[in-house]
Amino acid sequence: MSKPGKYPVRIPRKTLNRCFFMLLVLILTLQFQEVLGVQRFPRPEFESGYVQPETLQPSARSGVLAIVDVLILIISLAVVSWLVIKRRSRLLVFWFSLFSLVYFGFYRQGCICSIGAIQNVTLGIFDSTYIVPITVIAFFILPLVFTLFFGRTFCAGVCPFGAMQDLVSFKPQKLGARMNAILGLIPYIYLGLAVLYAATRSDFIICRYDPFVGIFRFDASFGMFLFAGALLISGIFIARPYCRFICPYGVLLNWVSRFSWKHLTITPSNCIQCRLCEDSCPYDAIDMPVTVKNPETKSATTRKFILICLLVPFFTLLGGFTTSRIHETLAKVNRKVALTNMLLETSNNKDQPESIDVTTFKSSGKPISQVYSEASLVLKQFYTGSWILGCFLGLVIGITLAYRMVMIYRTDYIPNKGTCFSCTRCVDYCPVERNNEGLTK
Amino acid sequence: MNRRRFLTTGIRASILAGIGGAGAMVASKAGAEQLVWQLDPAKCLQCGRCATDCVLTPSAVKCVHVYAMCGYCDLCGGYFKPDTKTLTTAAENQLCPTSALKRKFVEDPFFEYTIDEPLCIGCGKCVKGCSSFGNGSLQLQVRHDRCVNCNQCSIARNCPADAFSRVPLSKPYLLKQVNEESQAAELTGKKGSSDE
């Protein structure tokens, strides 16, 4: 090796050429080194005995613990169902719901949850490349299965959201049937949108706008903190506002619970219409006896039936039509559509500085036409999706109206199997003793 | 009453079949292995959204130092602001907004850089500096002791480079490592040119 500065004055042409070639290679490798992962500066050879520290790679929560979560869910569902159906003890259900709040809420930080699992399952059905974790499927299915057998015991003592709101419901007020019906439409809208966005691979809105997860983590954004605060404060007067008027999973539980095999009953034996339980339910979920002296005439019933038969399809089509008009607005949440909008905006007014998304897209070298065609495909999905969503919502509105028109005769006080959370508050108000028909305590 | 009971039982059975069917349909391709979120440093553009878009504050994404790749430079592109005149640890010289990147003298002329992880917010400023002027040994990674593994990573949703993906739990990091082979080739190439 010759030292630098000691080169002979005249360099042979052949050597010069080789030198040039080497330089070229060096420059090229320097250019591509980022791709190849080559170092610009070689690793030094230390003389002072310096020991290189190791790069720490902390591991994630082990998969075994996820199975433990599922086991705890199964045990919780079984225990609460037993407490509700067999023990009929409000106190024990309350204490168990505190455990659920601590475990599924503050320890697991509200994630994994059955409410959000709706989206994973939807995405799993519509996107063949998406792999749904088996624990998420379990969290989606198990509460539904238990509800089919025992009513909404999941809401009573397993769901941490319900437990949290139950803690603050000090002065529950009655809202009235009409208010309950109107506000009760919100979960259907939320569920419909969540399914639409999950099916079109756009967003998981249930997780994004989850009010309580931020509280469980002591780390909420300001907006979500306000939302959660508003829910909890209104929860003092309106018991469980999230569960009744927002929760999209509650819609599914409501449907399934209507056909539940065994459901919580207010009285252990026969109702004596003593009216003691009338005001016991903070959720307006007790159906009162309906007895009228003059039942509807046959012609009035027929007229109502025809009206309903016309109303329901009308609302369904109206809903579908209306929602399909706003499918472009709905689609803005999708990233591909958003990127297309950004690209169009930058090409329209060139004065504004372009966003990083646009810059990245331009440097990626993908043709713009590809993004446009992808976005228009998404728009088409949204068009179909918004028709389905709108029809669904219209149908729900129609059926809600129809339900309010129909007279359902009842003689006893019974919990509404759909909206009852099986919290067992009403049980303590019933004076009838078990296995002792009609005898008061 | 009998007809009603028959109907209810029928509906109950069909609901059960429906739930089971939907579950089986999704479960048929469910992965046995759990997946976690990770970002690929090769795709990362250091746009800074990792610091702002995570559901956690500070973000679960942090800068990770692959020491084996580091050149232990005195003039570190990840540590110093580009217009720094004196190479001291004075706060005005540091690129890191939270002073999470620590500089320690090892031996002349080498300095060791370590990350004080609790301070790191994952903004990627040092990563940008290191990959533009240095070896790229500073890299952003999702730290799995912090990540809550959301259903849908809210950074992934807004990542302009599509650098986020789900990776198997058993291999949860995607760090760029030294490519020994090409490094050796480069070294011999340098040697060859200086030989002449």
XYZ file of C-alpha atoms in Angstrom:
637
model
C 0.000 0.000 0.000
C 1.373 3.403 -0.925
C 0.730 6.275 1.357
C -1.224 9.224 -0.033
C 0.929 12.055 -1.341
C 3.694 9.652 -2.433
C 2.181 8.915 -5.846
C 4.595 8.961 -8.768
C 4.246 12.108 -10.857
C 3.280 10.259 -14.008
C 0.378 7.878 -13.690
C 0.006 5.233 -16.353
C -3.171 5.574 -18.445
C -4.340 2.063 -17.548
C -4.197 2.814 -13.824
C -5.980 6.098 -14.353
C -8.804 4.295 -16.151
C -9.083 1.765 -13.359
C -9.116 4.557 -10.828
C -11.938 6.230 -12.682
C -13.918 3.018 -12.830
C -13.458 2.446 -9.104
C -14.579 5.974 -8.349
C -17.660 5.450 -10.470
C -18.460 2.250 -8.596
C -17.923 4.038 -5.299
C -20.240 6.899 -6.263
C -22.875 4.447 -7.445
C -22.690 2.436 -4.236
C -22.922 5.654 -2.251
C -26.051 6.539 -4.178
C -27.713 3.204 -3.539
C -26.397 2.598 -0.091
C -29.651 3.557 1.560
C -31.414 0.831 -0.384
C -28.726 -1.709 0.306
C -28.296 -0.763 3.929
C -24.614 -0.059 3.539
C -22.927 2.206 6.029
C -21.501 5.562 5.016
C -19.205 5.553 8.000
C -17.648 2.229 8.916
C -17.985 0.906 12.402
C -15.010 2.140 14.409
C -12.534 -0.267 15.924
C -12.401 0.828 19.520
C -9.166 0.653 21.468
C -10.465 1.673 24.869
C -12.337 -1.580 25.441
C -15.715 0.014 24.807
C -18.504 -2.530 24.812
C -21.283 -1.853 22.361
C -24.677 -1.849 24.055
C -27.351 -4.103 22.675
C -30.466 -2.731 20.977
C -33.343 -3.540 23.288
C -36.448 -5.063 21.736
C -39.120 -5.350 24.418
C -41.664 -7.988 23.488
C -45.411 -7.512 23.245
C -48.030 -8.935 25.589
C -47.861 -12.675 25.206
C -50.480 -14.519 23.211
C -51.214 -16.822 26.150
C -52.637 -13.861 28.074
C -55.094 -13.245 25.224
C -56.464 -16.740 25.785
C -56.663 -15.967 29.508
C -58.797 -12.939 28.554
C -61.202 -15.192 26.677
C -61.365 -17.626 29.586
C -62.099 -14.777 32.001
C -64.815 -13.565 29.633
C -66.450 -17.002 29.577
C -66.257 -17.332 33.357
C -67.591 -13.794 33.861
C -70.517 -14.378 31.519
C -71.355 -17.641 33.254
C -71.095 -16.159 36.745
C -73.168 -13.064 35.936
C -75.810 -15.168 34.161
C -76.027 -17.370 37.239
C -76.217 -14.345 39.541
C -78.993 -12.828 37.441
C -81.117 -15.868 36.657
C -80.590 -18.078 39.715
C -79.326 -15.947 42.608
C -81.316 -12.851 41.538
C -78.994 -10.680 43.596
C -78.414 -7.064 42.636
C -75.634 -6.666 45.177
C -73.564 -9.534 43.795
C -74.098 -8.386 40.194
C -72.912 -4.940 41.243
C -69.749 -6.268 42.881
C -69.018 -8.448 39.893
C -69.455 -5.494 37.542
C -66.799 -3.683 39.593
C -64.422 -6.572 38.947
C -65.181 -6.334 35.221
C -64.568 -2.599 35.325
C -61.184 -3.158 36.900
C -60.148 -6.095 34.710
C -61.611 -5.351 31.261
C -61.581 -1.614 31.840
C -58.589 -0.376 33.759
C -56.324 -3.408 33.443
C -57.058 -4.365 29.824
C -57.720 -0.708 29.048
C -60.973 -1.324 27.229
C -59.226 -3.173 24.443
C -60.132 -5.943 23.539
C -63.860 -5.267 23.552
C -66.946 -6.848 22.069
C -68.253 -3.534 20.746
C -65.219 -2.939 18.574
C -65.119 -6.585 17.500
C -68.117 -5.880 15.237
C -65.738 -4.107 12.884
C -63.129 -6.857 12.836
C -65.757 -9.448 12.023
C -67.246 -7.227 9.302
C -63.837 -6.587 7.780
C -63.064 -10.298 8.018
C -66.201 -11.088 6.028
C -65.610 -8.456 3.317
C -61.823 -8.500 3.043
C -60.423 -11.930 2.310
C -56.860 -10.833 3.094
C -57.662 -9.634 6.599
C -57.006 -12.173 9.323
C -59.233 -11.797 12.378
C -57.554 -12.840 15.617
C -59.370 -15.806 17.155
C -59.708 -13.954 20.489
C -61.575 -11.121 18.776
C -64.013 -13.615 17.240
C -64.537 -15.092 20.704
C -65.222 -11.644 22.156
C -67.765 -10.985 19.418
C -69.609 -14.295 19.592
C -69.615 -15.323 23.270
C -71.743 -12.428 24.617
C -74.245 -12.964 21.783
C -74.520 -16.679 22.555
C -74.947 -16.047 26.272
C -77.560 -13.392 25.470
C -79.475 -15.871 23.355
C -79.693 -18.126 26.400
C -79.913 -15.755 29.362
C -80.653 -12.222 28.133
C -78.244 -9.296 28.227
C -76.233 -10.456 31.227
C -73.144 -9.227 29.388
C -74.431 -5.664 29.820
C -75.323 -6.301 33.454
C -71.943 -7.237 34.793
C -69.277 -7.965 32.197
C -69.079 -4.885 29.993
C -66.776 -2.309 31.650
C -68.581 0.572 29.919
C -71.869 -0.378 31.521
C -70.234 -0.874 34.914
C -68.656 2.570 34.709
C -71.950 4.284 33.891
C -73.831 2.281 36.506
C -71.516 3.765 39.131
C -72.699 7.309 38.408
C -76.446 6.784 37.875
C -77.537 8.428 41.119
C -80.745 10.175 40.065
C -82.167 8.373 37.059
C -85.125 10.114 35.454
C -87.813 8.653 33.241
C -87.469 9.784 29.655
C -90.813 8.708 28.303
C -91.550 6.266 25.547
C -91.293 8.771 22.704
C -87.893 10.143 23.769
C -86.589 6.620 24.255
C -87.756 5.642 20.770
C -86.182 8.681 19.098
C -82.835 8.496 20.912
C -82.903 4.736 20.488
C -82.428 5.216 16.742
C -78.867 6.536 17.217
C -77.294 3.101 17.873
C -78.718 1.846 14.582
C -77.122 4.746 12.714
C -73.845 4.158 14.538
C -73.914 0.423 13.855
C -74.776 0.994 10.199
C -71.951 3.499 9.712
C -69.469 1.302 11.577
C -70.300 -1.668 9.355
C -70.187 0.489 6.216
C -66.767 1.902 7.066
C -65.362 -1.438 8.151
C -66.696 -3.233 5.065
C -65.186 -0.635 2.736
C -61.835 -0.897 4.545
C -62.066 2.787 5.448
C -61.986 3.169 9.194
C -62.834 1.628 12.574
C -65.046 4.418 13.865
C -66.222 2.592 16.997
C -62.647 2.454 18.263
C -61.824 5.980 17.106
C -64.771 7.559 18.898
C -64.762 5.363 21.968
C -65.406 7.713 24.911
C -64.295 5.482 27.783
C -61.054 4.001 26.502
C -59.373 7.356 27.029
C -60.509 7.301 30.656
C -59.331 3.723 31.188
C -55.901 4.746 29.918
C -55.882 8.115 31.720
C -54.920 9.439 28.319
C -57.849 10.945 26.427
C -57.690 13.640 23.811
C -59.457 16.813 24.885
C -62.452 16.221 22.642
C -62.931 12.644 23.780
C -62.486 13.704 27.398
C -65.301 16.219 26.981
C -67.458 13.552 25.325
C -66.814 11.058 28.131
C -67.367 13.735 30.750
C -70.664 14.749 29.159
C -71.765 11.119 29.063
C -70.875 10.502 32.694
C -72.485 13.730 33.918
C -75.656 13.137 31.934
C -75.408 9.568 33.215
C -76.312 10.865 36.663
C -79.816 11.667 35.382
C -80.106 9.440 32.329
C -78.906 6.017 33.401
C -76.392 4.387 31.041
C -76.625 6.914 28.191
C -73.919 5.171 26.133
C -75.498 1.728 26.446
C -78.988 2.908 25.569
C -78.413 5.580 22.975
C -75.013 4.975 21.398
C -73.756 1.405 21.802
C -73.824 -0.366 18.424
C -73.232 -3.791 19.970
C -76.316 -3.173 22.099
C -78.373 -3.289 18.896
C -77.244 -6.839 18.197
C -77.723 -7.837 21.836
C -81.195 -6.282 21.770
C -82.218 -8.368 18.747
C -80.797 -11.570 20.144
C -82.129 -10.986 23.660
C -85.708 -10.719 22.367
C -85.508 -14.440 21.673
C -83.593 -15.358 24.786
C -84.333 -18.756 26.259
C -84.366 -17.747 29.912
C -84.603 -14.101 30.799
C -84.609 -12.242 34.080
C -88.099 -11.939 35.504
C -89.143 -9.259 37.965
C -91.147 -11.628 40.063
C -89.871 -15.075 41.027
C -93.357 -16.437 40.693
C -96.588 -14.710 39.600
C -97.047 -10.970 39.199
C -99.646 -9.531 41.530
C -99.705 -6.081 39.847
C -98.745 -4.389 43.084
C -96.999 -1.602 41.059
C -94.036 -1.592 43.460
C -91.505 -2.233 40.686
C -93.008 0.403 38.392
C -90.338 3.027 39.084
C -87.511 0.653 39.908
C -85.984 0.462 36.436
C -83.596 3.325 35.675
C -83.601 2.384 31.970
C -87.360 2.510 31.314
C -87.134 -1.147 30.386
C -90.182 -2.422 32.274
C -93.267 -2.949 30.147
C -96.347 -1.882 32.075
C -99.630 -3.769 31.894
C -101.883 -2.463 29.124
C -105.549 -3.023 29.797
C -108.197 -1.022 28.037
C -111.897 -1.144 28.579
C -112.712 -0.707 24.923
C -110.367 -2.686 22.708
C -109.805 -1.473 19.154
C -112.441 -2.339 16.628
C -111.539 -4.734 13.863
C -111.796 -2.065 11.165
C -109.439 0.258 13.056
C -106.909 -2.556 13.373
C -107.187 -3.316 9.662
C -106.680 0.343 8.806
C -103.570 0.447 10.999
C -102.265 -2.735 9.403
C -102.638 -1.315 5.894
C -101.003 1.946 6.966
C -98.026 0.080 8.423
C -97.732 -2.049 5.294
C -97.443 1.169 3.267
C -95.311 3.118 5.759
C -92.516 0.621 6.248
C -91.564 0.187 2.554
C -91.959 3.926 2.024
C -89.508 4.743 4.824
C -87.146 2.032 3.632
C -86.953 3.428 0.103
C -86.844 7.019 1.322
C -83.956 6.166 3.652
C -82.033 4.374 0.926
C -82.553 7.205 -1.554
C -81.596 9.939 0.915
C -78.470 8.192 2.151
C -77.296 7.336 -1.363
C -77.337 11.104 -2.128
C -74.634 11.674 0.484
C -72.420 8.694 -0.358
C -69.625 10.978 -1.583
C -69.581 12.818 1.732
C -69.539 9.506 3.596
C -66.686 8.256 1.419
C -64.386 11.139 2.403
C -63.296 9.087 5.403
C -61.676 6.552 3.081
C -57.973 7.180 2.575
C -57.955 6.574 -1.148
C -60.808 9.000 -1.666
C -59.161 11.515 0.664
C -55.885 11.260 -1.279
C -57.720 11.772 -4.574
C -59.419 14.841 -3.138
C -56.066 16.182 -1.971
C -54.506 15.567 -5.395
C -57.371 17.342 -7.114
C -57.144 20.239 -4.687
C -53.403 20.693 -5.227
C -53.797 20.627 -8.988
C -56.573 23.213 -8.742
C -54.832 25.812 -6.605
C -51.091 25.736 -6.917
C -50.376 28.532 -4.428
C -51.034 26.388 -1.383
C -48.211 24.249 -0.089
C -48.952 20.614 -0.867
C -49.483 18.169 1.964
C -47.001 15.432 2.786
C -49.423 12.829 1.457
C -49.393 14.460 -1.972
C -45.610 14.843 -1.958
C -45.146 11.209 -0.988
C -47.555 10.080 -3.640
C -45.764 12.092 -6.320
C -42.381 10.706 -5.323
C -43.721 7.148 -5.303
C -44.071 7.283 -9.085
C -47.512 5.688 -9.182
C -49.692 6.965 -12.026
C -52.412 9.366 -10.913
C -54.962 7.504 -13.028
C -54.472 4.421 -10.840
C -55.464 6.354 -7.703
C -58.428 7.846 -9.515
C -59.673 4.454 -10.654
C -59.153 3.008 -7.171
C -61.037 5.913 -5.618
C -63.910 5.605 -8.060
C -64.139 1.910 -7.204
C -64.382 2.851 -3.515
C -67.040 5.432 -4.399
C -69.051 2.727 -6.146
C -68.805 0.536 -3.036
C -69.983 3.479 -0.969
C -72.909 4.063 -3.333
C -74.128 0.481 -2.895
C -73.272 0.555 0.789
C -75.124 3.789 1.442
C -78.243 2.418 -0.297
C -78.130 -0.623 1.982
C -77.402 1.547 5.026
C -80.226 3.937 4.162
C -82.729 1.140 3.547
C -81.730 -0.412 6.861
C -82.186 2.860 8.722
C -85.484 3.541 6.976
C -86.684 0.080 7.876
C -85.702 0.658 11.501
C -87.563 3.983 11.573
C -90.582 2.375 9.949
C -90.670 -0.515 12.383
C -90.161 1.835 15.344
C -93.163 3.858 14.183
C -95.197 0.726 13.579
C -94.380 -0.527 17.059
C -95.694 2.661 18.555
C -98.944 2.314 16.602
C -99.656 -1.262 17.561
C -101.468 -1.964 20.819
C -99.900 -4.813 22.715
C -102.076 -6.002 25.589
C -100.266 -7.085 28.711
C -101.508 -7.993 32.142
C -98.231 -8.225 34.088
C -95.164 -6.114 34.728
C -92.407 -7.708 32.661
C -88.954 -6.541 31.652
C -88.656 -5.641 27.999
C -86.456 -8.451 26.772
C -84.820 -6.209 24.192
C -83.847 -3.192 26.253
C -83.471 -4.786 29.696
C -79.842 -4.929 30.810
C -80.623 -7.667 33.380
C -79.204 -5.447 36.115
C -81.675 -7.074 38.596
C -82.573 -3.791 40.331
C -86.303 -4.480 39.919
C -86.022 -7.873 41.631
C -85.537 -6.277 45.052
C -88.814 -4.383 44.676
C -90.972 -7.450 44.151
C -92.738 -8.554 47.345
C -93.675 -11.969 45.960
C -91.741 -14.852 47.445
C -90.187 -17.577 45.419
C -92.204 -20.806 45.020
C -95.026 -19.230 46.951
C -97.605 -18.205 44.451
C -99.247 -14.884 45.137
C -98.268 -14.721 48.800
C -96.672 -11.515 50.008
C -93.760 -11.414 52.374
C -99.446 -20.567 22.368
C -97.955 -23.673 20.848
C -97.463 -21.992 17.509
C -95.779 -19.064 19.203
C -93.408 -21.360 21.052
C -92.595 -23.168 17.813
C -91.800 -19.857 16.106
C -89.630 -18.604 18.956
C -87.680 -21.848 19.057
C -87.215 -21.680 15.304
C -85.976 -18.104 15.412
C -83.710 -18.938 18.350
C -82.188 -21.840 16.467
C -81.680 -19.760 13.340
C -80.013 -16.947 15.326
C -77.682 -19.484 16.884
C -76.940 -20.910 13.451
C -76.390 -17.385 12.126
C -73.943 -16.429 14.878
C -72.164 -19.759 14.504
C -72.070 -19.455 10.722
C -70.662 -15.916 10.772
C -68.125 -16.964 13.378
C -67.085 -20.047 11.443
C -66.834 -18.043 8.228
C -64.448 -15.547 9.802
C -62.688 -18.134 11.935
C -61.990 -20.390 8.952
C -59.160 -18.077 7.939
C -58.279 -16.793 11.380
C -54.608 -16.876 12.085
C -53.338 -18.951 14.956
C -50.590 -16.452 15.625
C -51.360 -13.065 17.056
C -50.388 -10.030 15.049
C -48.988 -6.722 16.253
C -48.364 -3.398 14.523
C -44.934 -2.422 13.316
C -43.488 0.147 10.950
C -40.910 -0.585 8.312
C -37.972 1.850 8.674
C -37.083 1.250 5.017
C -40.382 2.851 4.000
C -40.511 5.478 6.763
C -40.272 9.132 5.676
C -39.974 10.625 9.183
C -42.980 12.881 8.553
C -43.571 13.307 12.273
C -47.083 11.860 12.402
C -45.973 9.002 14.665
C -45.536 11.588 17.405
C -48.974 13.110 16.935
C -51.319 10.390 15.723
C -50.868 7.608 18.286
C -53.711 7.122 20.772
C -51.099 7.246 23.521
C -49.253 10.324 24.695
C -46.341 10.125 24.263
C -46.552 7.879 21.252
C -45.809 4.160 21.370
C -43.451 4.778 18.460
C -39.984 5.625 19.641
C -36.560 6.013 18.185
C -34.454 2.880 18.455
C -30.690 2.856 18.061
C -29.146 -0.042 16.200
C -25.653 0.358 17.649
C -24.164 -2.137 15.219
C -24.912 0.276 12.382
C -23.688 3.432 14.100
C -20.542 5.185 12.920
C -20.049 6.872 16.316
C -19.495 10.135 14.455
C -18.407 13.301 16.199
C -20.561 15.354 13.828
C -23.762 13.344 14.180
C -26.526 14.279 11.754
C -29.093 12.904 14.164
C -27.826 14.769 17.193
C -26.872 18.219 15.933
C -28.948 20.793 14.155
C -27.637 21.296 10.609
C -26.273 24.809 11.300
C -24.474 23.942 14.519
C -21.085 25.653 14.801
C -19.617 24.160 17.948
C -20.107 20.456 18.545
C -21.162 20.664 22.169
C -24.128 19.195 24.020
C -25.605 22.681 24.491
C -29.390 22.617 24.202
C -29.446 25.018 21.239
C -27.321 22.585 19.224
C -29.539 19.582 19.735
C -31.964 18.439 17.084
C -34.046 16.424 19.546
C -36.853 18.601 20.933
C -36.938 16.711 24.237
C -33.229 16.096 24.580
C -33.861 12.361 24.559
C -30.790 11.587 22.465
C -27.763 11.497 24.731
C -24.185 11.951 23.551
C -21.284 10.421 25.430
C -17.588 10.523 24.661
C -16.091 7.078 24.077
C -12.627 7.665 22.667
C -11.164 10.091 20.197
C -12.924 10.780 17.815
C -15.910 8.600 18.644
C -19.093 9.403 20.513
C -21.819 7.067 21.656
C -25.437 8.076 21.194
C -28.146 6.535 23.355
C -31.865 7.172 23.567
C -33.543 8.021 26.830
C -36.763 6.237 25.899
C -39.101 7.818 28.468
C -38.213 11.210 26.966
C -38.516 10.167 23.314
C -41.756 11.249 21.647
C -41.158 9.501 18.337
C -41.040 12.645 16.213
C -38.307 11.144 14.044
C -36.233 14.326 13.698
C -33.038 12.510 14.675
C -33.975 9.606 12.409
C -34.252 11.977 9.474
C -30.887 13.557 10.316
C -29.201 10.198 10.737
C -30.550 8.685 7.558
C -29.730 11.750 5.452
C -26.205 12.367 6.722
C -25.208 9.212 8.559
C -25.604 5.460 8.542
C -29.306 5.344 9.374
C -28.713 3.573 12.662
C -31.438 5.608 14.366
C -34.777 4.138 13.362
C -38.380 4.568 14.408
C -40.113 1.488 15.791
C -43.338 0.671 17.590
C -42.255 -0.224 21.120
C -44.336 -3.201 22.130
C -43.989 -2.593 25.858
C -46.034 0.570 25.201
C -48.202 -0.238 22.178
C -51.748 -1.243 23.149
C -52.197 -2.970 19.776
C -55.338 -1.147 18.714
C -57.773 -2.761 16.345
C -56.725 -0.278 13.751
C -53.510 1.606 14.412
C -54.381 5.279 14.213
C -50.885 6.143 12.998
C -51.106 3.490 10.278
C -54.259 5.150 9.034
C -52.471 8.452 8.509
C -49.029 7.192 7.500
C -48.251 8.801 4.126
C -45.694 6.121 3.282
C -47.831 3.070 4.137
C -44.986 1.941 6.354
C -47.209 0.265 8.972
C -48.267 -3.339 8.790
C -49.256 -6.185 11.076
C -46.366 -8.494 11.881
C -46.361 -11.794 13.785
C -46.011 -11.547 17.559
C -42.946 -13.801 17.512
C -40.997 -11.370 15.322
C -42.353 -7.982 16.290
C -39.529 -5.677 15.118
C -38.548 -4.631 11.612
C -35.168 -3.010 12.245
C -32.803 -2.288 9.394
C -29.638 -4.243 10.083
C -26.144 -3.933 8.681
C -25.824 -5.731 5.417
C -22.508 -7.435 6.164
C -21.920 -8.637 2.632
C -22.300 -5.329 0.847
C -20.406 -3.599 3.622
C -17.490 -5.922 3.043
C -17.730 -5.309 -0.705
C -17.696 -1.577 -0.141
C -14.687 -1.793 2.144
C -12.689 -3.807 -0.378
C -13.739 -1.367 -3.074
C -12.359 1.513 -1.045
C -9.185 -0.398 -0.411
C -8.793 -1.123 -4.097
C -9.091 2.524 -5.060
C -6.602 3.682 -2.466
C -4.183 0.981 -3.587
C -3.531 2.700 -6.856
